[in-house]
Amino acid sequence: MTIASHLVELRRKHDTLSEMVEQAQRSPGSDALKIAELKKQKLRLKEEITRLSQH
């Protein structure tokens, strides 16, 4: 896998997590811990995207 294709995949996963977070935040009975974990995953992906983009 090239770095470019890996970045595309990471961005796709980041976008999917963003949608999941937004959807969970709109749900009345959403689990705050689940939302926090999704946000942590998003942050890790964002950091990886930034790291790989700098090369």
Coordinates of C-alpha atoms in Angstrom, one line a residue:
M1 CA 0.0 0.0 0.0
T2 CA 1.4 3.4 -0.9
I3 CA 1.4 6.3 1.5
A4 CA -1.2 8.1 -0.7
S5 CA -3.6 5.2 -0.7
H6 CA -3.0 4.7 3.1
L7 CA -3.9 8.4 3.6
V8 CA -7.1 8.0 1.6
E9 CA -8.1 5.1 3.7
L10 CA -7.3 6.9 7.0
R11 CA -9.3 10.0 5.8
R12 CA -12.2 7.7 4.9
K13 CA -12.1 6.1 8.4
H14 CA -11.9 9.6 10.0
D15 CA -15.0 10.8 8.0
T16 CA -16.9 7.7 9.0
L17 CA -16.0 8.3 12.7
S18 CA -17.1 11.9 12.4
E19 CA -20.5 10.8 11.1
M20 CA -20.8 8.2 13.9
V21 CA -20.0 10.9 16.6
E22 CA -22.5 13.3 15.1
Q23 CA -25.2 10.7 15.0
A24 CA -24.5 9.5 18.6
Q25 CA -24.6 13.1 19.9
R26 CA -28.0 13.6 18.3
S27 CA -29.4 10.4 19.9
P28 CA -31.2 11.1 23.2
G29 CA -29.9 7.9 25.0
S30 CA -26.3 8.0 23.7
D31 CA -23.5 6.7 25.8
A32 CA -21.0 9.5 26.7
L33 CA -18.2 6.9 27.1
K34 CA -18.9 5.6 23.6
I35 CA -18.8 9.1 22.2
A36 CA -15.5 9.8 24.0
E37 CA -14.0 6.6 22.6
L38 CA -15.0 7.5 19.1
K39 CA -13.5 11.0 19.5
K40 CA -10.2 9.4 20.7
Q41 CA -10.2 7.2 17.7
K42 CA -10.8 10.2 15.4
L43 CA -7.9 12.1 17.1
R44 CA -5.5 9.1 16.6
L45 CA -6.4 9.0 12.9
K46 CA -6.0 12.7 12.6
E47 CA -2.6 12.5 14.2
E48 CA -1.6 9.7 11.9
I49 CA -2.8 11.6 8.8
T50 CA -0.8 14.6 9.9
R51 CA 2.3 12.6 10.5
L52 CA 2.1 10.8 7.1
S53 CA 1.3 14.0 5.3
Q54 CA 4.5 15.7 6.5
H55 CA 6.7 13.2 4.7

